Amino acid sequence: MIITPHAIFIHFHKSGGQFINRLLLQYVPGATRLGYHLPLSEAPGYTVSLPAFGFVRNPWDWYVSWYAFNALTPLRNPLFRITSNDGTLDFCSTIENLVRLGQPDRGSMRESLAKLLPDSRENNMGSGLTNSLIANMHEPERGYLTWLWRYMFFDGPPQRQLHFGRLEQLRTDLPALLHRFAINVSPEMSNAILAHPPVNTSPHEHYRGYYTTALQNLIAAREGEYIETFGYSF
């Protein structure tokens, strides 16, 4: 997360977070980084009065981006290793495992994953997941993305002011959010938001081409809360 004197940015996975992290640290006076994929519940007590914000992404596109990024180095990410059987499963099989990870019948998969994850988030520059978090994961109805979104933004004490932008319109949503928090957007920062190339991307085709009808419908059903909240569609 990035803590500024005016607001907290939560780095939600595969949703433009590294791009925003760099902009905030470079252009916002007093901005500091705390951890990497830390959830809002880990924000220090002295920030309790600050609003928080994050960015989200079309869930069908999110899963394609997650798969494409991790498939480049399939043994690096424990979550990808387990859900893809060390990179041997195709996109649809891997993503179905990920979407269904919280189901009772994926218990052995969670146990195997927990053995590969660290005990704590300290110095965890990967996904930010810990073994206890996955071992206690119980989401028979929700998909992985909705579970992750709720964990990153809503677990813990009663929520502070919380705002979201959408990756699909990041270059307009980000300055609008910063203005809302009274964060000065200098001409240099404005130019960087508009012109800086995306960060930490992976090559892939348009997301629609990756899906079977069955997997498309599975995500529609399991990520329904997230989809309805942000108005996404396939």
Coordinates of C-alpha atoms in Angstrom, one line a residue:
M1 CA 0.0 0.0 0.0
I2 CA 1.0 3.6 -0.5
I3 CA 0.3 6.0 2.4
T4 CA 0.0 9.7 1.5
P5 CA -0.9 12.6 3.9
H6 CA -4.4 12.6 2.2
A7 CA -5.3 9.0 1.3
I8 CA -4.2 5.4 1.2
F9 CA -3.8 3.5 -2.0
I10 CA -4.3 -0.3 -1.8
H11 CA -2.5 -2.2 -4.5
F12 CA -5.0 -4.8 -5.8
H13 CA -3.5 -7.5 -7.9
K14 CA -3.3 -7.2 -11.7
S15 CA -5.2 -3.9 -11.8
G16 CA -2.6 -1.2 -12.5
G17 CA -1.1 -1.1 -9.1
Q18 CA 2.6 -0.8 -10.0
F19 CA 1.8 2.0 -12.4
I20 CA 0.0 3.9 -9.6
N21 CA 2.6 3.1 -7.0
R22 CA 5.3 4.7 -9.0
L23 CA 3.3 7.8 -9.8
L24 CA 2.3 8.4 -6.2
L25 CA 5.9 7.8 -4.9
Q26 CA 7.4 10.1 -7.5
Y27 CA 4.9 13.0 -7.5
V28 CA 3.0 13.1 -4.2
P29 CA 5.0 14.7 -1.3
G30 CA 5.1 12.6 1.8
A31 CA 4.0 9.4 0.0
T32 CA 5.6 6.2 1.5
R33 CA 5.2 2.5 0.6
L34 CA 4.2 0.0 3.3
G35 CA 4.6 -3.6 2.2
Y36 CA 3.3 -4.6 -1.3
H37 CA 0.0 -6.3 -1.6
L38 CA -1.0 -5.4 2.0
P39 CA -4.8 -5.4 2.7
L40 CA -6.5 -2.3 4.1
S41 CA -6.9 -4.0 7.4
E42 CA -3.1 -3.7 7.9
A43 CA -3.0 0.1 7.6
P44 CA -1.4 1.7 10.6
G45 CA -3.6 3.1 13.3
Y46 CA -2.5 6.7 12.7
T47 CA -4.1 6.5 9.2
V48 CA -7.6 5.8 10.6
S49 CA -9.0 9.1 9.4
L50 CA -7.7 8.8 5.9
P51 CA -9.9 7.6 3.0
A52 CA -8.6 4.7 0.9
F53 CA -8.8 3.8 -2.8
G54 CA -8.0 1.1 -5.2
F55 CA -8.5 0.0 -8.8
V56 CA -10.4 -3.0 -10.1
R57 CA -10.7 -4.7 -13.5
N58 CA -13.1 -6.7 -15.6
P59 CA -13.0 -10.1 -14.0
W60 CA -12.8 -12.1 -17.3
D61 CA -9.9 -9.9 -18.3
W62 CA -8.4 -10.1 -14.8
Y63 CA -8.2 -13.9 -15.0
V64 CA -6.5 -13.8 -18.5
S65 CA -4.0 -11.3 -17.3
W66 CA -3.2 -13.3 -14.2
Y67 CA -2.8 -16.5 -16.2
A68 CA -0.7 -14.8 -18.9
F69 CA 1.6 -13.1 -16.4
N70 CA 2.3 -16.2 -14.4
A71 CA 2.6 -18.6 -17.3
L72 CA 5.8 -16.8 -18.3
T73 CA 7.5 -18.2 -15.2
P74 CA 5.1 -21.0 -14.0
L75 CA 7.2 -22.2 -11.0
R76 CA 7.6 -18.7 -9.5
N77 CA 4.1 -18.2 -8.1
P78 CA 2.9 -20.9 -5.7
L79 CA -0.7 -20.1 -6.4
F80 CA -0.1 -20.7 -10.1
R81 CA 2.0 -23.8 -9.5
I82 CA -0.9 -25.5 -7.6
T83 CA -3.8 -24.4 -9.7
S84 CA -2.0 -25.2 -13.0
N85 CA -0.3 -28.4 -11.8
D86 CA 3.1 -26.8 -12.3
G87 CA 2.2 -25.2 -15.6
T88 CA 0.9 -28.4 -17.3
L89 CA -2.8 -27.4 -17.3
D90 CA -4.3 -25.1 -20.0
F91 CA -6.0 -21.8 -19.3
C92 CA -9.5 -23.1 -18.7
S93 CA -8.5 -25.9 -16.4
T94 CA -6.2 -23.6 -14.4
I95 CA -8.7 -20.8 -14.0
E96 CA -11.5 -23.2 -13.0
N97 CA -9.2 -24.5 -10.2
L98 CA -8.5 -20.9 -9.1
V99 CA -12.2 -19.8 -9.2
R100 CA -13.2 -22.9 -7.2
L101 CA -10.2 -22.8 -4.8
G102 CA -12.4 -22.1 -1.8
Q103 CA -14.7 -25.1 -2.3
P104 CA -14.6 -28.1 0.0
D105 CA -13.5 -30.4 -2.8
R106 CA -10.4 -28.2 -3.4
G107 CA -9.2 -28.8 0.2
S108 CA -6.1 -30.8 -0.8
M109 CA -5.2 -28.1 -3.3
R110 CA -5.3 -25.5 -0.5
E111 CA -3.2 -27.7 1.7
S112 CA -0.6 -28.1 -0.9
L113 CA -0.6 -24.3 -1.6
A114 CA -0.3 -23.5 2.1
K115 CA 2.9 -25.6 2.3
L116 CA 4.5 -23.3 -0.3
L117 CA 3.4 -20.0 1.2
P118 CA 5.3 -18.0 3.8
D119 CA 4.1 -17.6 7.4
S120 CA 3.8 -13.9 7.3
R121 CA 3.5 -10.9 5.0
E122 CA 6.7 -9.4 6.1
N123 CA 9.1 -8.9 3.2
N124 CA 6.5 -10.8 1.0
M125 CA 6.8 -9.1 -2.4
G126 CA 4.8 -11.7 -4.2
S127 CA 1.1 -12.2 -4.0
G128 CA 0.9 -11.2 -0.3
L129 CA -0.8 -14.5 0.6
T130 CA 0.2 -16.5 3.6
N131 CA -0.2 -20.1 4.5
S132 CA -2.7 -19.4 7.3
L133 CA -4.8 -17.2 5.1
I134 CA -5.2 -20.0 2.5
A135 CA -5.5 -22.8 5.0
N136 CA -8.5 -21.0 6.5
M137 CA -10.0 -20.1 3.2
H138 CA -13.7 -21.2 3.0
E139 CA -15.6 -19.8 0.0
P140 CA -17.9 -22.5 -1.3
E141 CA -20.0 -19.9 -3.3
R142 CA -17.6 -17.1 -4.1
G143 CA -14.9 -17.1 -6.8
Y144 CA -11.2 -16.4 -6.0
L145 CA -11.3 -12.8 -7.3
T146 CA -14.3 -11.8 -5.2
W147 CA -12.7 -13.4 -2.1
L148 CA -9.4 -11.6 -2.8
W149 CA -11.2 -8.2 -3.3
R150 CA -13.1 -8.6 -0.1
Y151 CA -9.9 -9.6 1.8
M152 CA -7.9 -6.7 0.4
F153 CA -10.5 -4.0 1.1
F154 CA -13.2 -5.2 3.6
D155 CA -11.8 -7.6 6.2
G156 CA -11.0 -6.2 9.6
P157 CA -12.5 -3.2 11.5
P158 CA -15.4 -1.2 10.2
Q159 CA -14.5 0.5 7.0
R160 CA -13.3 4.0 6.4
Q161 CA -14.3 6.0 3.3
L162 CA -13.4 3.7 0.3
H163 CA -13.3 4.6 -3.3
F164 CA -12.6 2.6 -6.5
G165 CA -11.5 3.4 -10.0
R166 CA -11.5 1.0 -13.0
L167 CA -8.4 -0.1 -14.8
E168 CA -10.2 0.4 -18.1
Q169 CA -10.4 4.1 -17.5
L170 CA -7.4 4.5 -15.2
R171 CA -6.0 7.6 -16.9
T172 CA -9.2 9.5 -16.2
D173 CA -10.3 7.9 -13.0
L174 CA -6.9 8.3 -11.2
P175 CA -6.7 12.1 -11.5
A176 CA -10.4 12.4 -10.5
L177 CA -9.7 10.4 -7.4
L178 CA -6.6 12.4 -6.5
H179 CA -8.5 15.6 -6.8
R180 CA -11.2 14.2 -4.6
F181 CA -8.6 13.6 -1.9
A182 CA -7.2 17.1 -2.3
I183 CA -3.9 15.6 -3.7
N184 CA -2.3 18.1 -6.0
V185 CA -1.9 16.7 -9.5
S186 CA 1.0 18.7 -10.9
P187 CA 1.4 19.3 -14.7
E188 CA 4.2 16.8 -14.6
M189 CA 2.1 14.2 -12.9
S190 CA -0.8 14.8 -15.2
N191 CA 1.4 14.2 -18.2
A192 CA 2.8 11.0 -16.7
I193 CA -0.7 9.7 -16.0
L194 CA -1.6 10.3 -19.6
A195 CA 1.6 9.3 -21.3
H196 CA 3.5 6.8 -19.2
P197 CA 3.3 3.2 -20.7
P198 CA 1.6 0.4 -18.7
V199 CA 3.8 -1.3 -16.1
N200 CA 4.2 -5.1 -15.4
T201 CA 2.1 -6.2 -18.3
S202 CA 2.1 -9.6 -20.0
P203 CA 1.4 -10.4 -23.7
H204 CA -2.0 -11.9 -24.4
E205 CA -4.9 -11.6 -26.8
H206 CA -8.3 -10.1 -26.1
Y207 CA -9.8 -11.9 -23.1
R208 CA -13.0 -13.1 -24.9
G209 CA -11.0 -15.5 -27.0
Y210 CA -9.8 -17.6 -24.0
Y211 CA -13.1 -18.7 -22.7
T212 CA -15.4 -21.6 -23.1
T213 CA -19.1 -20.9 -22.5
A214 CA -18.9 -23.0 -19.3
L215 CA -15.9 -21.0 -17.8
Q216 CA -17.5 -17.7 -18.9
N217 CA -20.7 -18.7 -17.0
L218 CA -18.8 -20.0 -14.0
I219 CA -17.1 -16.6 -13.5
A220 CA -20.4 -14.8 -14.0
A221 CA -21.9 -16.9 -11.2
R222 CA -19.0 -17.0 -8.7
E223 CA -17.9 -13.4 -9.2
G224 CA -21.5 -12.0 -9.2
E225 CA -21.0 -9.7 -6.2
Y226 CA -17.9 -8.1 -7.7
I227 CA -19.5 -7.9 -11.2
E228 CA -22.7 -6.3 -9.9
T229 CA -20.8 -3.8 -7.8
F230 CA -18.8 -2.4 -10.7
G231 CA -21.2 -3.1 -13.6
Y232 CA -18.9 -5.4 -15.5
S233 CA -20.0 -7.8 -18.3
F234 CA -18.4 -10.3 -20.6

